[in-house]
Amino acid sequence: MHDKAMEASLEFFLSNVPEGGDEPVVAMIYSHSHADHFGGSRAVLDRFPDVVTYAPHGFVKETVDENVLAGNAMSRRAAYQYGATLGPASTTGVVDAALANGWSQGPDYEITLVMPDKTFPSGDEEKFHEREIDGVKFVFMDTAGTEAPSGNVAYLPEQNVIWTGEMLYQGMHNVYTLRGAKVRDSLKWSKDINEMIHAWGDEIEILMGSHSAPIWGNEDINEYMKAQRDNYGFVHNQTLRLANNGMVLQDIGATINDELPTSLQQLWHTNGYHGTYSHNARAVYNMYLGYFDMNPANLDRMSVAQEAERFVTAYGGCDAGFDTAKSFFDKGEYRFSGVMLDHIVRACDSHTDARKLLADNWEQQGYQAEGAGWRNVFLSGAQELRIGTQPGNPKATSADVLSAMTVENLLDFMAVKVIATEADGRDFTLSINVPDLKETYFVELSNGNLNNIQTNDLRKADATLHINKSDINRILMKETSLQALFESGQAGISGDKSVLQTLSEVSTEFDEAFEIVPRPTQGQEVDSQIYR
């Protein structure tokens, strides 16, 4: 995931590999566009400057899309999914993070990104792509739109080895990941596994993939791949069967396990651990039909806080509601009592007994969860409910990823940071000249929204900014500032120079530790001894 983790892993590998530990790493191949598969890449480049980096089609775009525009929210949510603040394994700590034992973290750990030197063709152009790298023959297969929006697997025909990236995982994967991401296409996922089986199934003798132990033997590999194929096919097809018979999203999530055929239910490597049938089935529903179940009661809901206040009134007040919720808790009905207690804590923030019981409730649900992500979410919620947000949240978007952005990407990101109500009426236009890329852009703030478009020539605007993309990257890497570039003459602005100040004034800096559950105010912490 991070540069320091990769540095240690690389050293361990080179020191312990049976032979070749004194040879250089000559190639780095990205499997797909998730940070745990490229985040340590700079450590490899630093040690082996001549390494050549390969990536699937669309890798940089999809990496930026996933890690920047919603990057702050994803990072905060990832802390819950992976239990980043929970501490070492214990009743309240991380037992596992599903894909690994935990989130690698340290004060100077960075998610790095080495830009690819070579990019493979898209699946539409060439589903299977043959290439020789340092004398080794590879057949790459494009898997875009499955476990990741950009990805590939590879077959090594001379060794009868298949490298599956994260397409296959010993435990059900996420069609929707709890940290947040675009919903994945479970039907294409199933079909691409089927493509792998029919292309190479007769020959494979060794299967290796990310986050899982290898598998040996053609018969066992084929059995494994077919079950994985059918598992993603199951969650797709049965979800839509139920939806087409009128079952709604919430009910599908609550009952999908009842639809499992015995053949899949009894296989440990298809059962939910990283992903679960419950949240994956809801993802399939959402992909096709969206979040709305067509019940008018759910069409125009109040805010969470407003609804909580009114539910507590319906419960008869804070104390009466607490007594009812506790009666459900005492009967082991944690799912329902948890909803009631969440309402009470939100509406009655000084109700210490409700805060304590809700934390206990979430712990019980965490202890009972088979899915590692579910456990970590419940226990992280309990921790923050009791003592607030703790240090250890993963860092938001790294400088390396930001510098991989196109100018358009960067302008889109800046638009996300504009506060519409503050920007309304402060309209301006800005032309941007990027000499080293020979690109020009026209930016317009209007109706509280920041728009941008790439143009063929420099258009007349309130102000014109001249800046190289290489210097933009230096700003993102915190090696310089825009003001310093102006002073040195490496960048310049003409016209109404106040437009940049206006943009700054109407933009926000994201809170990296925004509230997820109702945190206690100072002095309202409860049961803090649990975490000592």
Coordinates of C-alpha atoms in Angstrom, one line a residue:
M1 CA 0.0 0.0 0.0
H2 CA 2.7 2.5 0.9
D3 CA 6.3 3.2 0.0
K4 CA 7.8 2.1 3.3
A5 CA 5.9 -1.2 3.3
M6 CA 7.1 -1.9 -0.2
E7 CA 10.6 -1.0 0.7
A8 CA 10.6 -3.6 3.5
S9 CA 8.8 -6.2 1.3
L10 CA 11.3 -5.8 -1.5
E11 CA 14.2 -6.1 0.9
F12 CA 12.7 -9.3 2.4
F13 CA 12.1 -10.8 -1.0
L14 CA 15.6 -10.1 -2.4
S15 CA 17.2 -11.4 0.8
N16 CA 15.3 -14.6 0.9
V17 CA 14.5 -15.6 -2.8
P18 CA 16.3 -18.9 -3.5
E19 CA 18.2 -17.4 -6.5
G20 CA 18.4 -14.1 -8.2
G21 CA 18.4 -11.9 -5.1
D22 CA 21.4 -10.0 -6.5
E23 CA 19.6 -9.4 -9.9
P24 CA 17.8 -6.1 -10.6
V25 CA 14.1 -5.8 -10.8
V26 CA 13.6 -4.9 -14.5
A27 CA 9.8 -4.7 -14.8
M28 CA 6.9 -3.6 -12.7
I29 CA 3.4 -4.6 -13.8
Y30 CA 0.3 -3.1 -12.3
S31 CA -2.6 -5.5 -12.1
H32 CA -5.3 -2.8 -11.6
S33 CA -6.1 0.7 -10.5
H34 CA -6.4 0.3 -6.7
A35 CA -3.9 1.9 -4.3
D36 CA -2.7 -1.3 -2.6
H37 CA -1.5 -2.4 -6.1
F38 CA 0.6 0.7 -6.9
G39 CA 1.0 2.6 -3.6
G40 CA 4.5 1.3 -3.0
S41 CA 5.8 1.6 -6.6
R42 CA 8.2 4.5 -5.9
A43 CA 10.2 2.3 -3.5
V44 CA 10.9 0.0 -6.5
L45 CA 11.9 2.8 -8.8
D46 CA 14.1 4.4 -6.1
R47 CA 16.1 1.1 -5.8
F48 CA 16.0 0.2 -9.5
P49 CA 15.9 3.4 -11.5
D50 CA 15.9 1.5 -14.8
V51 CA 12.7 -0.5 -14.0
V52 CA 10.1 -0.4 -16.8
T53 CA 6.5 0.0 -15.6
Y54 CA 3.5 -1.6 -17.4
A55 CA -0.2 -0.8 -16.8
P56 CA -3.6 -1.8 -18.2
H57 CA -5.5 0.5 -20.4
G58 CA -7.0 3.5 -18.7
F59 CA -4.9 3.0 -15.6
V60 CA -4.0 6.6 -14.8
K61 CA -7.4 8.0 -15.5
E62 CA -9.2 5.5 -13.3
T63 CA -6.6 5.8 -10.6
V64 CA -7.2 9.6 -10.5
D65 CA -11.0 9.3 -10.7
E66 CA -11.1 6.9 -7.8
N67 CA -8.5 8.5 -5.5
V68 CA -9.1 12.2 -6.0
L69 CA -12.6 13.5 -6.7
A70 CA -14.0 11.6 -3.7
G71 CA -10.6 10.8 -2.2
N72 CA -11.1 12.5 1.1
A73 CA -14.4 10.7 1.8
M74 CA -12.9 7.4 0.7
S75 CA -9.9 7.8 2.9
R76 CA -12.0 8.6 6.0
R77 CA -14.4 5.7 5.2
A78 CA -11.4 3.3 4.6
A79 CA -10.3 3.9 8.2
Y80 CA -13.6 2.3 9.3
Q81 CA -13.5 -0.6 6.8
Y82 CA -9.9 -1.5 7.7
G83 CA -10.0 -0.7 11.4
A84 CA -7.1 1.8 11.0
T85 CA -7.6 3.2 14.5
L86 CA -8.6 0.1 16.4
G87 CA -5.1 -1.0 17.5
P88 CA -3.7 -4.6 17.6
A89 CA -5.8 -7.7 17.7
S90 CA -8.0 -7.9 20.8
T91 CA -11.7 -8.0 21.6
T92 CA -11.9 -4.3 20.4
G93 CA -9.0 -4.4 17.9
V94 CA -8.3 -5.5 14.4
V95 CA -8.5 -9.3 13.9
D96 CA -8.1 -8.9 10.1
A97 CA -8.6 -6.5 7.3
A98 CA -9.7 -9.3 4.9
L99 CA -7.1 -8.6 2.2
A100 CA -4.3 -8.3 4.7
N101 CA -3.8 -8.3 8.5
G102 CA -4.2 -4.6 8.7
W103 CA -3.6 -1.1 7.3
S104 CA 0.2 -0.3 6.9
Q105 CA 0.7 3.1 8.5
G106 CA 3.4 5.3 9.8
P107 CA 4.1 9.0 10.1
D108 CA 6.0 9.3 6.8
Y109 CA 4.2 6.5 4.8
E110 CA 3.1 7.7 1.4
I111 CA 0.8 6.3 -1.3
T112 CA 3.1 6.7 -4.3
L113 CA 2.5 6.3 -8.0
V114 CA 5.1 5.7 -10.7
M115 CA 3.6 6.6 -14.0
P116 CA 3.5 3.7 -16.5
D117 CA 6.1 3.6 -19.3
K118 CA 4.0 1.3 -21.4
T119 CA 0.2 0.8 -21.4
F120 CA -1.6 -2.3 -22.8
P121 CA -4.5 -1.9 -25.3
S122 CA -8.1 -1.9 -24.2
G123 CA -10.2 -5.0 -24.2
D124 CA -12.3 -3.6 -27.1
E125 CA -9.2 -3.3 -29.2
E126 CA -7.4 -6.5 -28.0
K127 CA -9.0 -8.7 -25.3
F128 CA -5.8 -10.9 -25.2
H129 CA -2.5 -9.1 -25.7
E130 CA 0.8 -11.0 -26.1
R131 CA 4.0 -9.4 -25.0
E132 CA 7.5 -10.6 -24.1
I133 CA 9.1 -8.9 -21.0
D134 CA 12.8 -9.6 -20.3
G135 CA 12.6 -12.9 -22.2
V136 CA 9.4 -14.1 -20.5
K137 CA 6.3 -14.6 -22.6
F138 CA 3.0 -13.1 -21.3
V139 CA -0.5 -13.2 -22.6
F140 CA -2.4 -10.3 -20.9
M141 CA -6.2 -10.3 -20.7
D142 CA -8.0 -7.0 -20.2
T143 CA -10.5 -7.1 -17.2
A144 CA -11.6 -3.5 -17.1
G145 CA -14.9 -3.0 -15.3
T146 CA -14.7 -6.0 -13.1
E147 CA -12.9 -5.8 -9.7
A148 CA -11.5 -2.5 -10.8
P149 CA -12.4 -0.1 -13.6
S150 CA -8.9 -0.7 -15.1
G151 CA -7.2 -4.0 -14.8
N152 CA -5.7 -7.1 -16.4
V153 CA -4.6 -10.7 -15.7
A154 CA -1.8 -12.6 -17.3
Y155 CA -1.0 -16.1 -18.4
L156 CA 2.6 -17.3 -18.7
P157 CA 2.3 -20.1 -21.4
E158 CA 5.8 -21.4 -21.0
Q159 CA 5.4 -21.9 -17.3
N160 CA 1.6 -22.8 -17.4
V161 CA 1.1 -20.2 -14.7
I162 CA -1.8 -17.8 -14.4
W163 CA -1.5 -14.5 -12.5
T164 CA -5.1 -13.4 -11.6
G165 CA -4.5 -10.0 -10.0
E166 CA -7.5 -9.6 -7.7
M167 CA -10.0 -11.1 -10.0
L168 CA -9.9 -14.3 -7.9
Y169 CA -9.7 -14.2 -4.1
Q170 CA -10.1 -16.9 -1.5
G171 CA -13.2 -15.5 0.0
M172 CA -15.9 -13.5 -1.7
H173 CA -14.7 -10.1 -2.9
N174 CA -16.6 -6.8 -3.0
V175 CA -19.0 -5.9 -5.8
Y176 CA -19.4 -2.7 -3.7
T177 CA -16.6 -1.9 -1.3
L178 CA -17.6 -0.4 2.0
R179 CA -15.1 2.4 1.8
G180 CA -16.9 3.7 -1.2
A181 CA -16.2 3.3 -5.0
K182 CA -18.1 2.8 -8.2
V183 CA -20.2 -0.3 -8.1
R184 CA -18.5 -3.2 -9.9
D185 CA -20.1 -5.2 -12.7
S186 CA -20.6 -8.6 -11.2
L187 CA -21.9 -10.0 -14.5
K188 CA -18.8 -8.9 -16.4
W189 CA -16.7 -10.2 -13.5
S190 CA -18.2 -13.7 -13.8
K191 CA -17.9 -13.6 -17.6
D192 CA -14.2 -12.6 -17.6
I193 CA -13.4 -15.4 -15.2
N194 CA -15.2 -17.7 -17.7
E195 CA -13.0 -16.2 -20.5
M196 CA -9.9 -17.2 -18.4
I197 CA -11.2 -20.7 -17.9
H198 CA -11.9 -21.2 -21.6
A199 CA -8.7 -19.6 -22.8
W200 CA -6.2 -21.4 -20.4
G201 CA -8.1 -23.9 -18.3
D202 CA -6.8 -26.9 -20.0
E203 CA -3.2 -25.9 -19.5
I204 CA -2.9 -24.1 -16.1
E205 CA -0.8 -25.9 -13.5
I206 CA -0.2 -23.0 -11.1
L207 CA -2.5 -20.1 -10.1
M208 CA -1.2 -17.1 -8.2
G209 CA -3.1 -13.9 -7.3
S210 CA -3.1 -11.0 -5.0
H211 CA -4.1 -11.4 -1.4
S212 CA -4.4 -15.2 -1.6
A213 CA -2.2 -18.3 -1.4
P214 CA -1.3 -20.0 -4.7
I215 CA -3.1 -23.1 -6.0
W216 CA -1.4 -26.0 -7.7
G217 CA -2.8 -28.7 -10.0
N218 CA -5.0 -28.3 -13.0
E219 CA -8.1 -30.0 -11.6
D220 CA -8.1 -28.0 -8.3
I221 CA -7.5 -24.7 -10.2
N222 CA -10.4 -25.3 -12.5
E223 CA -12.7 -26.2 -9.7
Y224 CA -11.7 -23.1 -7.9
M225 CA -12.1 -20.8 -10.9
K226 CA -15.5 -22.2 -11.8
A227 CA -16.8 -21.8 -8.3
Q228 CA -15.6 -18.2 -8.2
R229 CA -17.2 -17.5 -11.6
D230 CA -20.5 -18.9 -10.4
N231 CA -20.4 -17.0 -7.2
Y232 CA -20.3 -13.6 -8.9
G233 CA -22.9 -14.9 -11.4
F234 CA -25.1 -16.0 -8.4
V235 CA -25.1 -12.6 -6.7
H236 CA -25.9 -10.9 -10.0
N237 CA -28.6 -13.2 -11.3
Q238 CA -30.4 -14.0 -8.1
T239 CA -30.5 -10.3 -7.0
L240 CA -32.1 -9.4 -10.3
R241 CA -34.5 -12.4 -10.1
L242 CA -35.7 -11.2 -6.7
A243 CA -35.8 -7.5 -7.9
N244 CA -37.9 -8.5 -10.9
N245 CA -40.3 -10.2 -8.6
G246 CA -40.7 -7.0 -6.6
M247 CA -38.3 -7.4 -3.7
V248 CA -36.7 -4.2 -2.6
L249 CA -33.0 -3.3 -1.9
Q250 CA -33.2 -3.6 1.9
D251 CA -35.1 -6.9 1.8
I252 CA -32.7 -8.4 -0.7
G253 CA -29.7 -7.5 1.6
A254 CA -31.5 -9.1 4.5
T255 CA -32.5 -12.4 2.8
I256 CA -30.0 -13.1 0.0
N257 CA -28.2 -15.7 2.0
D258 CA -31.4 -17.8 2.0
E259 CA -31.0 -18.1 -1.8
L260 CA -27.5 -19.7 -1.6
P261 CA -27.3 -23.1 -3.2
T262 CA -25.6 -25.7 -0.9
S263 CA -22.7 -26.1 -3.4
L264 CA -21.7 -22.5 -2.9
Q265 CA -22.6 -22.2 0.8
Q266 CA -20.3 -25.1 1.7
L267 CA -17.3 -23.8 -0.2
W268 CA -15.2 -21.6 2.2
H269 CA -13.6 -19.7 -0.6
T270 CA -16.8 -18.3 -2.0
N271 CA -18.3 -17.2 1.3
G272 CA -18.4 -13.6 2.4
Y273 CA -15.3 -12.3 4.2
H274 CA -14.0 -9.2 2.3
G275 CA -17.3 -8.7 0.5
T276 CA -20.5 -10.2 1.8
Y277 CA -23.6 -11.5 -0.1
S278 CA -25.7 -8.9 1.7
H279 CA -23.9 -5.8 0.7
N280 CA -22.9 -7.1 -2.7
A281 CA -26.5 -8.0 -3.6
R282 CA -27.6 -4.5 -2.6
A283 CA -24.8 -3.2 -4.9
V284 CA -26.2 -5.1 -7.8
Y285 CA -29.7 -3.7 -7.1
N286 CA -28.2 -0.2 -6.9
M287 CA -26.3 -0.6 -10.2
Y288 CA -29.4 -1.5 -12.1
L289 CA -32.2 0.2 -10.2
G290 CA -30.5 2.8 -8.0
Y291 CA -31.0 3.4 -4.2
F292 CA -34.8 4.2 -4.5
D293 CA -37.2 1.3 -3.9
M294 CA -40.2 3.1 -5.3
N295 CA -41.9 3.3 -1.9
P296 CA -43.1 6.9 -1.7
A297 CA -42.2 7.0 2.0
N298 CA -38.5 6.8 1.0
L299 CA -38.7 9.4 -1.8
D300 CA -38.3 12.6 0.2
R301 CA -36.7 11.7 3.5
M302 CA -35.7 14.3 6.1
S303 CA -32.1 14.8 7.1
V304 CA -30.7 12.1 9.4
A305 CA -30.7 14.5 12.4
Q306 CA -34.3 15.8 11.8
E307 CA -35.6 12.3 11.4
A308 CA -33.8 11.2 14.6
E309 CA -35.5 13.9 16.6
R310 CA -38.9 13.0 15.4
F311 CA -38.4 9.3 15.9
V312 CA -37.4 10.0 19.5
T313 CA -40.6 11.9 20.0
A314 CA -42.5 8.9 18.7
Y315 CA -40.6 6.7 21.1
G316 CA -42.0 8.8 23.9
G317 CA -38.8 10.8 24.6
C318 CA -35.2 9.9 25.3
D319 CA -35.7 7.8 28.4
A320 CA -38.7 5.9 27.2
G321 CA -37.0 5.3 23.9
F322 CA -33.9 4.0 25.7
D323 CA -36.0 1.6 27.8
T324 CA -37.6 0.2 24.7
A325 CA -34.3 -0.1 22.9
K326 CA -32.7 -1.8 25.8
S327 CA -35.5 -4.4 26.0
F328 CA -34.8 -5.3 22.4
F329 CA -31.0 -5.3 23.1
D330 CA -31.6 -7.7 26.1
K331 CA -33.4 -10.0 23.7
G332 CA -30.5 -10.0 21.3
E333 CA -32.3 -8.0 18.7
Y334 CA -29.2 -5.9 18.0
R335 CA -30.0 -4.8 14.5
F336 CA -33.3 -3.1 15.5
S337 CA -32.2 -1.8 18.9
G338 CA -29.1 -0.3 17.2
V339 CA -31.3 1.8 14.9
M340 CA -33.4 3.0 17.8
L341 CA -30.3 3.8 19.9
D342 CA -28.7 5.7 17.0
H343 CA -31.8 7.9 16.8
I344 CA -31.6 8.5 20.6
V345 CA -27.9 9.4 20.7
R346 CA -28.3 11.8 17.8
A347 CA -31.3 13.5 19.3
C348 CA -30.2 13.3 23.0
D349 CA -26.4 13.7 22.8
S350 CA -26.0 13.9 26.6
H351 CA -27.8 10.6 27.2
T352 CA -24.8 8.7 28.5
D353 CA -26.6 5.4 29.0
A354 CA -27.8 5.4 25.4
R355 CA -24.3 6.2 24.1
K356 CA -22.8 3.3 26.2
L357 CA -25.5 0.9 25.1
L358 CA -25.2 1.8 21.4
A359 CA -21.5 1.2 21.5
D360 CA -22.1 -2.2 23.2
N361 CA -24.7 -2.9 20.6
W362 CA -22.3 -2.2 17.7
E363 CA -19.6 -4.3 19.4
Q364 CA -22.0 -7.3 19.6
Q365 CA -22.8 -6.9 15.9
G366 CA -19.1 -6.6 15.1
Y367 CA -18.3 -9.8 17.1
Q368 CA -21.0 -11.7 15.2
A369 CA -19.9 -10.5 11.7
E370 CA -18.1 -13.0 9.6
G371 CA -17.0 -10.2 7.1
A372 CA -13.8 -8.5 8.3
G373 CA -15.0 -5.2 7.0
W374 CA -18.3 -5.4 8.8
R375 CA -16.5 -6.2 12.1
N376 CA -14.2 -3.2 11.6
V377 CA -17.0 -0.8 10.7
F378 CA -19.0 -1.8 13.8
L379 CA -16.0 -1.6 16.2
S380 CA -14.8 1.7 14.7
G381 CA -18.2 3.1 15.1
A382 CA -18.3 2.0 18.8
Q383 CA -14.8 3.4 19.4
E384 CA -15.7 6.8 18.0
L385 CA -19.0 6.8 19.8
R386 CA -17.2 6.4 23.1
I387 CA -14.1 8.4 22.8
G388 CA -14.1 10.3 19.5
T389 CA -11.9 10.0 16.4
Q390 CA -8.5 8.6 17.1
P391 CA -5.1 9.2 15.3
G392 CA -4.4 6.7 12.5
N393 CA -6.8 7.7 9.8
P394 CA -5.1 7.0 6.4
K395 CA -3.9 10.1 4.6
A396 CA -6.0 11.6 1.9
T397 CA -4.8 11.8 -1.7
S398 CA -1.1 11.7 -2.1
A399 CA 1.1 14.2 -4.0
D400 CA 2.1 11.5 -6.4
V401 CA -1.5 10.7 -7.3
L402 CA -2.3 14.4 -7.6
S403 CA 0.6 15.0 -9.9
A404 CA -0.7 12.3 -12.2
M405 CA -3.8 14.3 -12.8
T406 CA -4.4 16.0 -16.2
V407 CA -5.1 19.7 -16.0
E408 CA -8.7 18.9 -16.7
N409 CA -8.7 16.5 -13.7
L410 CA -7.2 19.2 -11.5
L411 CA -9.8 21.7 -12.6
D412 CA -12.6 19.2 -11.9
F413 CA -11.1 18.6 -8.4
M414 CA -11.0 22.3 -7.8
A415 CA -14.7 22.5 -8.8
V416 CA -15.6 19.9 -6.2
K417 CA -14.1 22.2 -3.5
V418 CA -16.2 25.3 -4.4
I419 CA -18.9 26.2 -1.9
A420 CA -21.8 27.1 -4.2
T421 CA -23.6 29.5 -1.9
E422 CA -20.4 31.5 -1.3
A423 CA -19.4 31.5 -4.9
D424 CA -22.9 32.6 -6.2
G425 CA -22.6 36.2 -7.6
R426 CA -18.8 36.2 -7.7
D427 CA -18.6 35.2 -11.3
F428 CA -15.3 35.3 -13.3
T429 CA -13.6 33.9 -16.3
L430 CA -10.1 32.6 -16.5
S431 CA -8.0 31.4 -19.4
I432 CA -5.1 29.1 -18.6
N433 CA -2.1 28.6 -20.9
V434 CA 0.0 25.4 -20.2
P435 CA 3.0 25.9 -22.5
D436 CA 4.9 22.6 -21.8
L437 CA 1.8 20.7 -22.9
K438 CA 0.7 23.1 -25.5
E439 CA -2.8 23.1 -24.0
T440 CA -5.2 26.0 -23.2
Y441 CA -8.3 25.9 -21.0
F442 CA -11.2 28.3 -20.3
V443 CA -12.5 28.3 -16.8
E444 CA -15.8 30.0 -15.8
L445 CA -17.3 30.5 -12.3
S446 CA -21.1 31.0 -12.7
N447 CA -24.2 30.2 -10.7
G448 CA -21.9 29.0 -7.9
N449 CA -20.3 26.3 -10.2
L450 CA -16.8 26.1 -11.6
N451 CA -16.8 25.0 -15.2
N452 CA -13.8 24.2 -17.4
I453 CA -13.2 23.2 -21.1
Q454 CA -10.1 22.6 -23.1
T455 CA -9.9 25.1 -26.0
N456 CA -8.0 25.3 -29.3
D457 CA -6.6 28.7 -28.5
L458 CA -6.4 31.2 -25.6
R459 CA -9.8 32.9 -25.1
K460 CA -10.4 36.4 -23.9
A461 CA -11.2 36.3 -20.1
D462 CA -11.1 38.4 -17.0
A463 CA -7.6 37.0 -16.3
T464 CA -5.1 34.8 -18.1
L465 CA -2.8 32.4 -16.2
H466 CA 0.4 31.1 -17.8
I467 CA 1.9 28.0 -16.0
N468 CA 3.6 24.8 -17.0
K469 CA 2.2 21.5 -16.0
S470 CA 5.6 20.5 -14.5
D471 CA 5.3 23.5 -12.2
I472 CA 1.8 22.6 -11.3
N473 CA 3.2 19.2 -10.3
R474 CA 5.8 20.9 -8.1
I475 CA 3.1 22.9 -6.3
L476 CA 1.2 19.6 -5.7
M477 CA 4.4 18.0 -4.4
K478 CA 4.8 21.0 -2.1
E479 CA 8.2 21.8 -3.7
T480 CA 7.1 25.4 -4.5
S481 CA 4.1 27.7 -4.4
L482 CA 2.2 29.7 -7.0
Q483 CA 3.4 32.9 -5.5
A484 CA 7.0 31.8 -5.7
L485 CA 6.5 30.9 -9.3
F486 CA 5.1 34.4 -10.0
E487 CA 8.1 36.0 -8.2
S488 CA 10.6 33.9 -10.2
G489 CA 8.9 34.6 -13.5
Q490 CA 8.2 30.9 -14.1
A491 CA 4.5 31.6 -14.1
G492 CA 2.5 34.7 -14.7
I493 CA -1.0 36.2 -14.6
S494 CA -2.4 39.1 -16.6
G495 CA -5.8 40.9 -16.3
D496 CA -7.8 40.9 -13.1
K497 CA -5.5 39.1 -10.7
S498 CA -8.2 39.0 -8.0
V499 CA -9.9 36.0 -9.7
L500 CA -7.4 33.7 -8.0
Q501 CA -8.1 35.3 -4.6
T502 CA -11.9 34.9 -5.3
L503 CA -11.4 31.2 -6.1
S504 CA -9.5 30.7 -2.9
E505 CA -12.1 32.5 -0.9
V506 CA -15.0 30.4 -2.2
S507 CA -13.2 27.1 -1.9
T508 CA -13.0 24.8 1.1
E509 CA -10.3 22.5 2.5
F510 CA -11.8 19.1 3.3
D511 CA -12.0 17.8 6.9
E512 CA -10.0 14.6 6.9
A513 CA -11.7 13.4 10.1
F514 CA -15.3 14.4 9.5
E515 CA -17.9 13.0 11.8
I516 CA -19.5 9.6 10.8
V517 CA -21.2 8.7 14.1
P518 CA -22.2 11.1 16.9
R519 CA -18.9 11.8 18.6
P520 CA -18.9 12.8 22.3
T521 CA -18.1 16.4 23.1
Q522 CA -15.2 16.9 25.5
G523 CA -16.1 15.5 28.9
Q524 CA -18.8 13.2 27.5
E525 CA -16.5 10.3 26.6
V526 CA -17.6 7.0 28.0
D527 CA -15.9 3.7 28.8
S528 CA -12.5 5.0 27.8
Q529 CA -10.7 2.3 29.9
I530 CA -11.7 -0.2 27.2
Y531 CA -9.0 1.3 24.9
R532 CA -6.2 1.6 27.3

